[in-house]
Tab-separated table of C-alpha atoms and ligand atoms in Angstrom:
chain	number	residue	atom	x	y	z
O	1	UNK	CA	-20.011	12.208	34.934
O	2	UNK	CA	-16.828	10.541	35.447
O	3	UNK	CA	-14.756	10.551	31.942
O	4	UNK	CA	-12.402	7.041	31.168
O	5	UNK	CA	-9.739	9.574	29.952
O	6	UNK	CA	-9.542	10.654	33.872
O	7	UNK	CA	-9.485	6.981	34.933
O	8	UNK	CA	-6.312	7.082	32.227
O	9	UNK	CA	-8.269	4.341	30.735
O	10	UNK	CA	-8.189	3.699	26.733
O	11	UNK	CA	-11.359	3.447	24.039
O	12	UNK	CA	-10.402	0.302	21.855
O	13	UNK	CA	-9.721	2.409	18.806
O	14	UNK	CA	-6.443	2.561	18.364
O	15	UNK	CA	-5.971	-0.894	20.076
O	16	UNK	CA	-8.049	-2.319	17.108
O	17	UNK	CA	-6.312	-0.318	14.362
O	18	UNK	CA	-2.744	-1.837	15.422
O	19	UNK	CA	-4.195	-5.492	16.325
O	20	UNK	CA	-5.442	-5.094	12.470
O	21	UNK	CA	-2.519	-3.956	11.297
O	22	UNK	CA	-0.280	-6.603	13.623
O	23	UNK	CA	-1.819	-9.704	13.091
O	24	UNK	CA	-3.332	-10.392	16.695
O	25	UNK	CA	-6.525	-9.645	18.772
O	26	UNK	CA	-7.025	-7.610	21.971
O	27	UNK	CA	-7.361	-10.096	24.912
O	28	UNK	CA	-11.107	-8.891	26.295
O	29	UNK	CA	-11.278	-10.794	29.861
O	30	UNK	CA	-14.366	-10.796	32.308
O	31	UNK	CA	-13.899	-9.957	35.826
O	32	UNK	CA	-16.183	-9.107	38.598
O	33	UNK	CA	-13.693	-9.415	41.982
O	34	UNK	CA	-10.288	-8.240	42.917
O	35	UNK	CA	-7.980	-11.636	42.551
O	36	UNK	CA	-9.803	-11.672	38.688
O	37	UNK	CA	-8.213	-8.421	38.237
O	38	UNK	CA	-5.098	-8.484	40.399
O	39	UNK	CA	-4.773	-11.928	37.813
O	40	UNK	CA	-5.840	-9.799	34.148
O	41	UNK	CA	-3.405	-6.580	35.538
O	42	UNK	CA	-0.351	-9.144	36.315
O	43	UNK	CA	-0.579	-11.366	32.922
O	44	UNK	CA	-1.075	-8.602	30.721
O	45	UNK	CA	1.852	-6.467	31.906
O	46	UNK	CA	3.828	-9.173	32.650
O	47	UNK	CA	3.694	-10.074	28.600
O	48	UNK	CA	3.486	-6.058	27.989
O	49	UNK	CA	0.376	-7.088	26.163
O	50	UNK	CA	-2.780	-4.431	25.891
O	51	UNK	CA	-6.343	-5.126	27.448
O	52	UNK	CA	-10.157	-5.046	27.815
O	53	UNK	CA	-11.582	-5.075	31.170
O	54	UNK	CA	-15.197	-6.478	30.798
O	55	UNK	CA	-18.028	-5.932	32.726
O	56	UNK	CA	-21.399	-7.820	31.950
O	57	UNK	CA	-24.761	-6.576	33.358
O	58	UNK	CA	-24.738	-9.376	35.768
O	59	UNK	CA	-21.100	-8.404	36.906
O	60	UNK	CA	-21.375	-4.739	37.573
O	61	UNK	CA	-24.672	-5.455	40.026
O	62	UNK	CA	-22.483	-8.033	41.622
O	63	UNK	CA	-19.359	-5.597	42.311
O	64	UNK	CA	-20.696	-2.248	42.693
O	65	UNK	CA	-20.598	0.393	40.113
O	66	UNK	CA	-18.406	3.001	41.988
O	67	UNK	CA	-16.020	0.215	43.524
O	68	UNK	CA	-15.564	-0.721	39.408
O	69	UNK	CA	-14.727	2.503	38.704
O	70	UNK	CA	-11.921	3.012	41.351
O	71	UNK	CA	-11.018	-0.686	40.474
O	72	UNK	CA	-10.502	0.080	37.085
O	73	UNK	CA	-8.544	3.245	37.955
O	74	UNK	CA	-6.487	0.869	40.235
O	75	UNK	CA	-5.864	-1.248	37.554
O	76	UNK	CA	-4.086	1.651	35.696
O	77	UNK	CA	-1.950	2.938	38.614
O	78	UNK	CA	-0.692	-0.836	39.502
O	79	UNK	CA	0.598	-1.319	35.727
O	80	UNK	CA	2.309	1.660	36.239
O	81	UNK	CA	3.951	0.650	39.615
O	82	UNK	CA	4.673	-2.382	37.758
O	83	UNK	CA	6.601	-0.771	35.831
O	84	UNK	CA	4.651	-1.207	32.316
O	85	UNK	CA	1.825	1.128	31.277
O	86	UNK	CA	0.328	-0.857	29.258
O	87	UNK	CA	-3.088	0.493	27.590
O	88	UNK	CA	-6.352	-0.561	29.164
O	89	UNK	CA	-9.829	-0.496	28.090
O	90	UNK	CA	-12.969	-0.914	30.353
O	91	UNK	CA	-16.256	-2.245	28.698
O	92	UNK	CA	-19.413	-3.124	29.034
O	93	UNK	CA	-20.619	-6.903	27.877
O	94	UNK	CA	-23.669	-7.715	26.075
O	95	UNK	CA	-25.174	-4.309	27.544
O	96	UNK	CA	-29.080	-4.994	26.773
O	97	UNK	CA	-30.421	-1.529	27.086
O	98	UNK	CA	-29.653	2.321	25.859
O	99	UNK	CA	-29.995	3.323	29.957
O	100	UNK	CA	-27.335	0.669	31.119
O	101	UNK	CA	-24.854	1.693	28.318
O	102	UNK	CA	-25.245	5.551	28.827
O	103	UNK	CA	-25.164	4.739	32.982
O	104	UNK	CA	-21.459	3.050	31.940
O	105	UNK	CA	-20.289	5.794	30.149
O	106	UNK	CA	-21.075	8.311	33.329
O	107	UNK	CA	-19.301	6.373	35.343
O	108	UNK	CA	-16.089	6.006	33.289
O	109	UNK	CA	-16.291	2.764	30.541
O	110	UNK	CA	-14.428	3.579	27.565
O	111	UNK	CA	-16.142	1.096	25.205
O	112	UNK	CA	-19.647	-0.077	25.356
O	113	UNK	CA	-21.483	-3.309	23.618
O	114	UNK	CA	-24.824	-2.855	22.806
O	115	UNK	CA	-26.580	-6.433	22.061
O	116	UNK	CA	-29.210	-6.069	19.758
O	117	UNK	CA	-28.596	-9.410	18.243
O	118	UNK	CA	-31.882	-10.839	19.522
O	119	UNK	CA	-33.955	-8.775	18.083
O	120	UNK	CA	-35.375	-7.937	14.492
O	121	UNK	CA	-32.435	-6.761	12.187
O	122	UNK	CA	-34.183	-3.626	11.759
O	123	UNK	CA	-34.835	-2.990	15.816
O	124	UNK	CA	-30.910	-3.793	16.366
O	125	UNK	CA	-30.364	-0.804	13.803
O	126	UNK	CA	-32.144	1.556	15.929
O	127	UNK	CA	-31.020	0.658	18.857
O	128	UNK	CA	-27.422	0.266	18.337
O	129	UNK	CA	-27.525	3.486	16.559
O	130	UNK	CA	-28.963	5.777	19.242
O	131	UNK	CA	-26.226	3.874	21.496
O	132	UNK	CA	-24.018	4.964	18.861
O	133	UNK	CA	-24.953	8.684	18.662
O	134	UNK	CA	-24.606	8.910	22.745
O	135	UNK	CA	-21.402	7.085	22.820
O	136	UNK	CA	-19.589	9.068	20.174
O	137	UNK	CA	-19.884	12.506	21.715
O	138	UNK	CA	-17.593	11.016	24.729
O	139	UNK	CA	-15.474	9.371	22.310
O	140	UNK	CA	-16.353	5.755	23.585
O	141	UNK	CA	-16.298	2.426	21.425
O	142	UNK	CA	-18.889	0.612	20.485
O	143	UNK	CA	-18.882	-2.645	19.862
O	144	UNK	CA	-22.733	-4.428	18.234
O	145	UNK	CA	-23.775	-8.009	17.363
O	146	UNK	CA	-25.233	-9.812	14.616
O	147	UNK	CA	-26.235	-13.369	14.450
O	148	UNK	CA	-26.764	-15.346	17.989
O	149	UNK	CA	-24.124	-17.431	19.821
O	150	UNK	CA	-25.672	-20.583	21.703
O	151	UNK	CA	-25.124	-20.880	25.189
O	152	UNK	CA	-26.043	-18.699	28.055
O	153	UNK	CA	-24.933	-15.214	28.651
O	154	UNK	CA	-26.845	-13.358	32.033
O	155	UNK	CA	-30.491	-14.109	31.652
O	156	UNK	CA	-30.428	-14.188	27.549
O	157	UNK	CA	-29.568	-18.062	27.131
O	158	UNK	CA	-30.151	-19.285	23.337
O	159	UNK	CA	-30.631	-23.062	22.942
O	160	UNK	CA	-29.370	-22.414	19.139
O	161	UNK	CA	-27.067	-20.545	17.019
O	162	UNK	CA	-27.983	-18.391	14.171
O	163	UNK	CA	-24.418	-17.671	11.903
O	164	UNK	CA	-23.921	-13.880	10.968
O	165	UNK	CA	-25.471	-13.551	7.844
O	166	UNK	CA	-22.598	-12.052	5.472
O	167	UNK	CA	-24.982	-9.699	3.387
O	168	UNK	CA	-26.492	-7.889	6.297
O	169	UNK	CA	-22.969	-6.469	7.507
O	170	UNK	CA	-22.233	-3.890	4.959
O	171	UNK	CA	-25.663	-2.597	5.660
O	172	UNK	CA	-25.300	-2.275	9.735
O	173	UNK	CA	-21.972	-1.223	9.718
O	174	UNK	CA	-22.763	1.575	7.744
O	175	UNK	CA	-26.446	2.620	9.144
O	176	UNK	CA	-25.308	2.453	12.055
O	177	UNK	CA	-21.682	3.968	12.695
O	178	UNK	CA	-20.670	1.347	15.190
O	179	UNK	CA	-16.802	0.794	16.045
O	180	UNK	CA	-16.781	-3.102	15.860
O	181	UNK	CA	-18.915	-6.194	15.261
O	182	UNK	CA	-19.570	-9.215	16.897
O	183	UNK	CA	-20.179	-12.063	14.544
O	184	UNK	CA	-21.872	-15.925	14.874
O	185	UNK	CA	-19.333	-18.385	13.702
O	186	UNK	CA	-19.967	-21.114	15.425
O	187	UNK	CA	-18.484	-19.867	19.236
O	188	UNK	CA	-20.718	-20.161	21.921
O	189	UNK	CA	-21.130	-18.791	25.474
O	190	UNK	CA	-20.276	-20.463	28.522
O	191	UNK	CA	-18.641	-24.096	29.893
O	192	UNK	CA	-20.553	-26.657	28.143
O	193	UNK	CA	-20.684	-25.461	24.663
O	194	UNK	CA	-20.973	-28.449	22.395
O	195	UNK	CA	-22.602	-31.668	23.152
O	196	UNK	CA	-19.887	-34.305	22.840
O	197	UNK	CA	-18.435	-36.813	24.705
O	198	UNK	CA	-15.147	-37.112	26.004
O	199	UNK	CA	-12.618	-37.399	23.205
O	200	UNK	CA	-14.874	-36.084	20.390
O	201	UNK	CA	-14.174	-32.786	18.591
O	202	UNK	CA	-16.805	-30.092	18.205
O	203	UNK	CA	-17.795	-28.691	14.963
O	204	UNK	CA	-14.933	-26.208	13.356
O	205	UNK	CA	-15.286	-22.579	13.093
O	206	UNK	CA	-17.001	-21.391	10.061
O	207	UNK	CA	-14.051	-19.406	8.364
O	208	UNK	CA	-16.079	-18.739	5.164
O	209	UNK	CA	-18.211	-16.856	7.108
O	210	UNK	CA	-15.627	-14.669	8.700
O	211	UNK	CA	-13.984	-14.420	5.140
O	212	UNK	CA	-17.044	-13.553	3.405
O	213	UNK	CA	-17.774	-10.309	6.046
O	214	UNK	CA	-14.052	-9.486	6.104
O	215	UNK	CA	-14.269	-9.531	1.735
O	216	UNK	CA	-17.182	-7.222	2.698
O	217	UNK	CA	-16.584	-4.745	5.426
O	218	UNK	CA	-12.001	-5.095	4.304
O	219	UNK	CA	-10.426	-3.562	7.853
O	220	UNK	CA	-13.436	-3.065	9.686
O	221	UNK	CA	-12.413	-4.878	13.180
O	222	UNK	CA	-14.499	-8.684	14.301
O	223	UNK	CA	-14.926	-9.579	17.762
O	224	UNK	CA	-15.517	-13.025	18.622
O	225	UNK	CA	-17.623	-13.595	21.548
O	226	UNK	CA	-17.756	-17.082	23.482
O	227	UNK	CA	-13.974	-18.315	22.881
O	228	UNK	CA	-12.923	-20.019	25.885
O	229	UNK	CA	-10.874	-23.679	25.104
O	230	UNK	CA	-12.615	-25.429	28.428
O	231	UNK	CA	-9.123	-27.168	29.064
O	232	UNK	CA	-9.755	-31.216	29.631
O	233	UNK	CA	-7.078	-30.690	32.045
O	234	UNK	CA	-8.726	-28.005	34.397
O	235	UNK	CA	-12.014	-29.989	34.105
O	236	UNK	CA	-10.677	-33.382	35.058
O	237	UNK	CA	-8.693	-31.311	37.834
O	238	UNK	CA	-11.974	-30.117	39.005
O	239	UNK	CA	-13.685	-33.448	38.989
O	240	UNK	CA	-10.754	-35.191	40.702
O	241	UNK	CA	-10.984	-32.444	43.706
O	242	UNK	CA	-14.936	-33.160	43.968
O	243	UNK	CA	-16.352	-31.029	41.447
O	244	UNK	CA	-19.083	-32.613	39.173
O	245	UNK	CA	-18.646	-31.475	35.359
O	246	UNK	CA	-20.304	-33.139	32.501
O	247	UNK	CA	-18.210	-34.241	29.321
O	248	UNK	CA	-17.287	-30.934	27.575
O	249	UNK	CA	-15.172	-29.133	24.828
O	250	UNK	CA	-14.575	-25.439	23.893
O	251	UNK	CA	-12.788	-24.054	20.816
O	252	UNK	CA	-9.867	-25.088	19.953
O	253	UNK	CA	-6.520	-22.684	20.271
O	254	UNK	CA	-5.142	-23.367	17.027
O	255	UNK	CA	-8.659	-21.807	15.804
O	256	UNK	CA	-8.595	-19.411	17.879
O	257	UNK	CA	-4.821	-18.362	16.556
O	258	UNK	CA	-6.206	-18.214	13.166
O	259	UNK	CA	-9.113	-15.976	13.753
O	260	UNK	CA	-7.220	-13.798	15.530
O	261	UNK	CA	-4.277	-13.574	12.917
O	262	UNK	CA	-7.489	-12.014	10.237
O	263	UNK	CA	-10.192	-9.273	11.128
O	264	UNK	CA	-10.743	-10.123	14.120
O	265	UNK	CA	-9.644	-8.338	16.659
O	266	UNK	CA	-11.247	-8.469	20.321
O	267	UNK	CA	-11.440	-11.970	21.933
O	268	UNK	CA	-13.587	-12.611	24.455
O	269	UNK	CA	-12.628	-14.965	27.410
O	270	UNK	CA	-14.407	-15.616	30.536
O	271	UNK	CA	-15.236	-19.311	31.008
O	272	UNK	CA	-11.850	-20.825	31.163
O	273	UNK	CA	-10.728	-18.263	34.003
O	274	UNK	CA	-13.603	-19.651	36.179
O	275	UNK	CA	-12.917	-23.178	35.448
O	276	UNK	CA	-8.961	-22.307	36.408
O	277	UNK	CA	-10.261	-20.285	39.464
O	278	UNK	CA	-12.630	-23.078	40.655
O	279	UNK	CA	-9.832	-25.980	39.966
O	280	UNK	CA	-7.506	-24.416	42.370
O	281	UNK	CA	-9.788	-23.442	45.325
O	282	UNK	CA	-10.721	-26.768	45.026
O	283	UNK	CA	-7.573	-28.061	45.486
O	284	UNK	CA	-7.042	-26.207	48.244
O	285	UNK	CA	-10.580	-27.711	50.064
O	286	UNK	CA	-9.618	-30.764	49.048
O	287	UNK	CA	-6.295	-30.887	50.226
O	288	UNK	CA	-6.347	-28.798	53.649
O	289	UNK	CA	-9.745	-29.464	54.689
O	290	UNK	CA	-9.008	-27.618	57.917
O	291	UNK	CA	-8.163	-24.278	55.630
O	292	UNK	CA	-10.242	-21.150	56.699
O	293	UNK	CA	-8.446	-18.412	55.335
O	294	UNK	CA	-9.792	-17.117	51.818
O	295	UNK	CA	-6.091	-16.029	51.022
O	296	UNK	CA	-5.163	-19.440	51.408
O	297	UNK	CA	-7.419	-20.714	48.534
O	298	UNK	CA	-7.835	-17.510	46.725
O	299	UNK	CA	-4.388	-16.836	46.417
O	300	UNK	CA	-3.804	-19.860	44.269
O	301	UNK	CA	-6.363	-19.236	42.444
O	302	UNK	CA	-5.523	-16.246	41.666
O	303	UNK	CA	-2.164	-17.602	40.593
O	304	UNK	CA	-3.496	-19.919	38.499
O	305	UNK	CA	-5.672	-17.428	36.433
O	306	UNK	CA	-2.513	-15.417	36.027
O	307	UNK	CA	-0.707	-18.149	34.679
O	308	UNK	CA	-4.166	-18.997	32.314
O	309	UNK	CA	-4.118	-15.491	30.418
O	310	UNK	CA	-0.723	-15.343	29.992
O	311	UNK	CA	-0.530	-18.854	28.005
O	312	UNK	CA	-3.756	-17.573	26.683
O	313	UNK	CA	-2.177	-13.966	25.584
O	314	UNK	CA	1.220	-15.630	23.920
O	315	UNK	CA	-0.435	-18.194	22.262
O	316	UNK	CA	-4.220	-17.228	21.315
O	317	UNK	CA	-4.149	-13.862	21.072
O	318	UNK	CA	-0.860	-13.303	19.858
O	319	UNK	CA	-0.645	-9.323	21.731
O	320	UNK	CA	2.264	-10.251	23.958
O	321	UNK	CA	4.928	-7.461	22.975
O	322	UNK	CA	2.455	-5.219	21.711
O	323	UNK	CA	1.659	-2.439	24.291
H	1	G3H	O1	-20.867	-13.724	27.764
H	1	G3H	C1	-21.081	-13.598	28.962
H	1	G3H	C2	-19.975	-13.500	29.944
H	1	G3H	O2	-19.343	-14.730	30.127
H	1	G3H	C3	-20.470	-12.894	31.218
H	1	G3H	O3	-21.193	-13.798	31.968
H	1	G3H	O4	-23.290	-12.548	32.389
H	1	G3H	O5	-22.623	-14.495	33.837
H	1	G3H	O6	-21.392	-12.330	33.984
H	1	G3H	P1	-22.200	-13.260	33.110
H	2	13P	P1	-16.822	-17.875	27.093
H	2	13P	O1	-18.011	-18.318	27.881
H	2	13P	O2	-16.512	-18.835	25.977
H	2	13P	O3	-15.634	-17.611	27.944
H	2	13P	O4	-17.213	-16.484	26.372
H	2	13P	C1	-17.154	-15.286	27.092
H	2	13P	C2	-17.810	-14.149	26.362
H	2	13P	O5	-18.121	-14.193	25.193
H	2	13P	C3	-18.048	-12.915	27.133
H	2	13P	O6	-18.770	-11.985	26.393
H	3	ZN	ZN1	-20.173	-12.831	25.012
C-alpha cells in the first residue's frame, strides 16, 4: 500500500471547500503520457492554480500503474522546483468497479469516482457506498454520479442523456456518504457532442437543474463531467493540416464560467487537450514532412496544451491565484 499523503499528493476536500467558498471550480484534466502532464504541471503552477490529475480505466492500462504513481509523485516535486507548490490531487475517472477503485487507492490516488450512474438508483447506492466505506478509512474522496451524460467514455458510450433527477440527490448524498456528485445537465463526453452543423449553437445548459440540487443539497460540491468547448479554431486547424473532423460544437465558456461560479466545483476536461495536442503534431507532419524526431512534434504539442489549460484555468475555471 502506497498512501497519496507519501506521494505529497492532496484528497479534493479542502480544494472543494475553498472553490465553494471562492467562487471557482478545481480544473480536473485527463492525462495518460508525460508531455500531457509536463503540459497540466506547467499551466497550473504557472497561474498558481490547484489541480486534479485524472486517470480513467482506459488510461491507467495504457500508462502503467506504478509508472503513474512515480509520475504523479513527479508531478509534485517539479511544482516544487518550479518554485510553486501548488496542491495536487490524483483520481480515478468513471472507475466502474469496487476492485479498480480499492487497486487505486493502494497504489496512491487520493480521490476516487465510482460510476454507478448506469445502473438502477438503488444498485448505484450500494455500490457507491461500499466504495465509500473503503475509501474513507484512507481518507480519500469520492466523487459518484447520477443521471447519464451522452457521448462515449471507455467502453460505456450512451447514445442519450438522462438529466439528474433533482429529488433523488438528497437521498444519495445522504445514504451514501459520498464527497461529491456528478450531475446530467446537458454536458456530454467526448469531441462530437451535439449534432449541429457548422455555425449552429447546441442546446444550453440546464441551470434549473443545477439550481434545483444546489436548493437541495446547499454547499454540497457538483462536478460537471464532459465540459470541453471543442474550439472551431483547433478543429478547422486540424482539418486544414489533413485531419478529417465532422461539423462539431462543445459547451460554451461563458457556461462553463457560470457553473463554475455556483456549486460546482470540479470540471472535467479532456477532449479539447487532444484536439490541441493533435492540431499541433499535425502541423508539424504537415509542415516538415521529412520530421522524425517525436520531440520535434511533441514538443509543440505539448506547448500548445500548456497554453490550452492556462486560457482554460483563467477564464473557465476561474482557480488562477488560488493555490
Ligand atoms: O470521460 C472520459 C474521459 O475523457 C476519459 O476518456 O476513457 O478514453 O480515457 P478515456
Ligand atoms: P470531455 O470529453 O468533454 O473533455 O469530458 C471529459 C470528462 O468528462 C472526463 O471525465
Ligand atoms: Zn467524464
Amino acid at each position: 500500500m502506497v498512501h497519496y499523503e507519501e506521494l505529497g499528493l492532496v484528497n479534493t476536500r479542502d480544494l472543494f471547500k475553498k472553490a465553494m467558498r471562492g467562487g471557482y471550480a478545481i480544473p480536473a484534466f485527463n492525462f495518460n503520457n508525460m508531455e500531457q502532464l509536463q503540459a497540466i504541471v506547467a499551466a497550473s503552477v504557472e497561474t498558481k492554480s490547484p489541480v486534479i490529475l485524472q486517470v480513467s480505466k482506459g488510461a491507467r492500462q495504457y500508462a502503467n500503474q506504478t509508472l503513474l504513481q512515480y509520475m504523479a509523485k513527479g508531478a509534485v516535486e517539479v511544482a516544487r522546483e518550479m518554485g510553486y507548490a501548488i496542491p495536487i490531487a490524483l483520481h480515478l475517472d468513471h472507475g466502474d468497479s469496487f476492485d479498480l477503485a480499492k487497486s487505486c487507492i493502494e497504489t496512491g490516488f487520493s480521490s476516487v469516482m465510482i460510476d454507478g450512474s448506469h445502473l438502477p438508483y438503488e444498485e448505484n447506492i450500494k455500490l457507491t457506498k461500499r466504495v465509500v466505506e473503503f475509501s474513507h478509512k484512507y481518507n480519500v474522496t469520492v466523487e459518484a454520479e447520477l443521471g447519464v451524460l451522452a457521448g462515449v467514455e471507455d467502453d460505456v458510450s450512451s447514445q442519450q442523456s438522462h438529466y439528474t433527477k433533482p429529488e433523488e440527490v438528497e437521498d444519495f448524498v445522504k445514504r451514501t456518504g459520498v464527497d461529491s456528485l456528478a450531475i446530467s445537465i446537458g454536458t456530454s463526453h467526448g469531441a462530437f457532442k451535439f449534432k449541429v452543423k457548422r455555425g449552429e449553437t447546441p442546446p444550453p445548459l440546464r441551470f434549473d437543474i443545477l439550481e434545483e440540487v444546489e436548493r437541495r443539497i446547499p454547499g454540497f460540491p457538483i462536478v460537471l463531467h464532459g465540459a470541453s468547448s471543442i474550439p472551431q479554431n483547433i478543429v478547422d486547424e486540424i482539418n486544414k493540416y489533413g485531419g478529417k473532423l465532422d461539423d462539431t460544437a462543445g459547451i460554451s465558456e461563458d457556461q462553463l464560467r457560470r457553473a463554475a461560479k455556483s456549486a460546482v466545483c470540479k470540471i472535467n476536461i479532456d477532449s479539447d487537450g487532444r484536439l490541441a495536442m493533435t492540431a499541433a503534431i499535425r502541423k508539424v507532419f504537415y509542415e516538415k514532412p521529412d520530421e522524425f524526431d517525436p520531440r520535434k512534434y511533441l514538443g509543440p504539442a505539448r506547448d500548445a496544451l500548456r497554453e490550452l489549460y492556462k486560457q482554460k484555468i483563467i477564464n473557465v475555471l476561474g482557480s488562477d491565484g488560488k493555490a
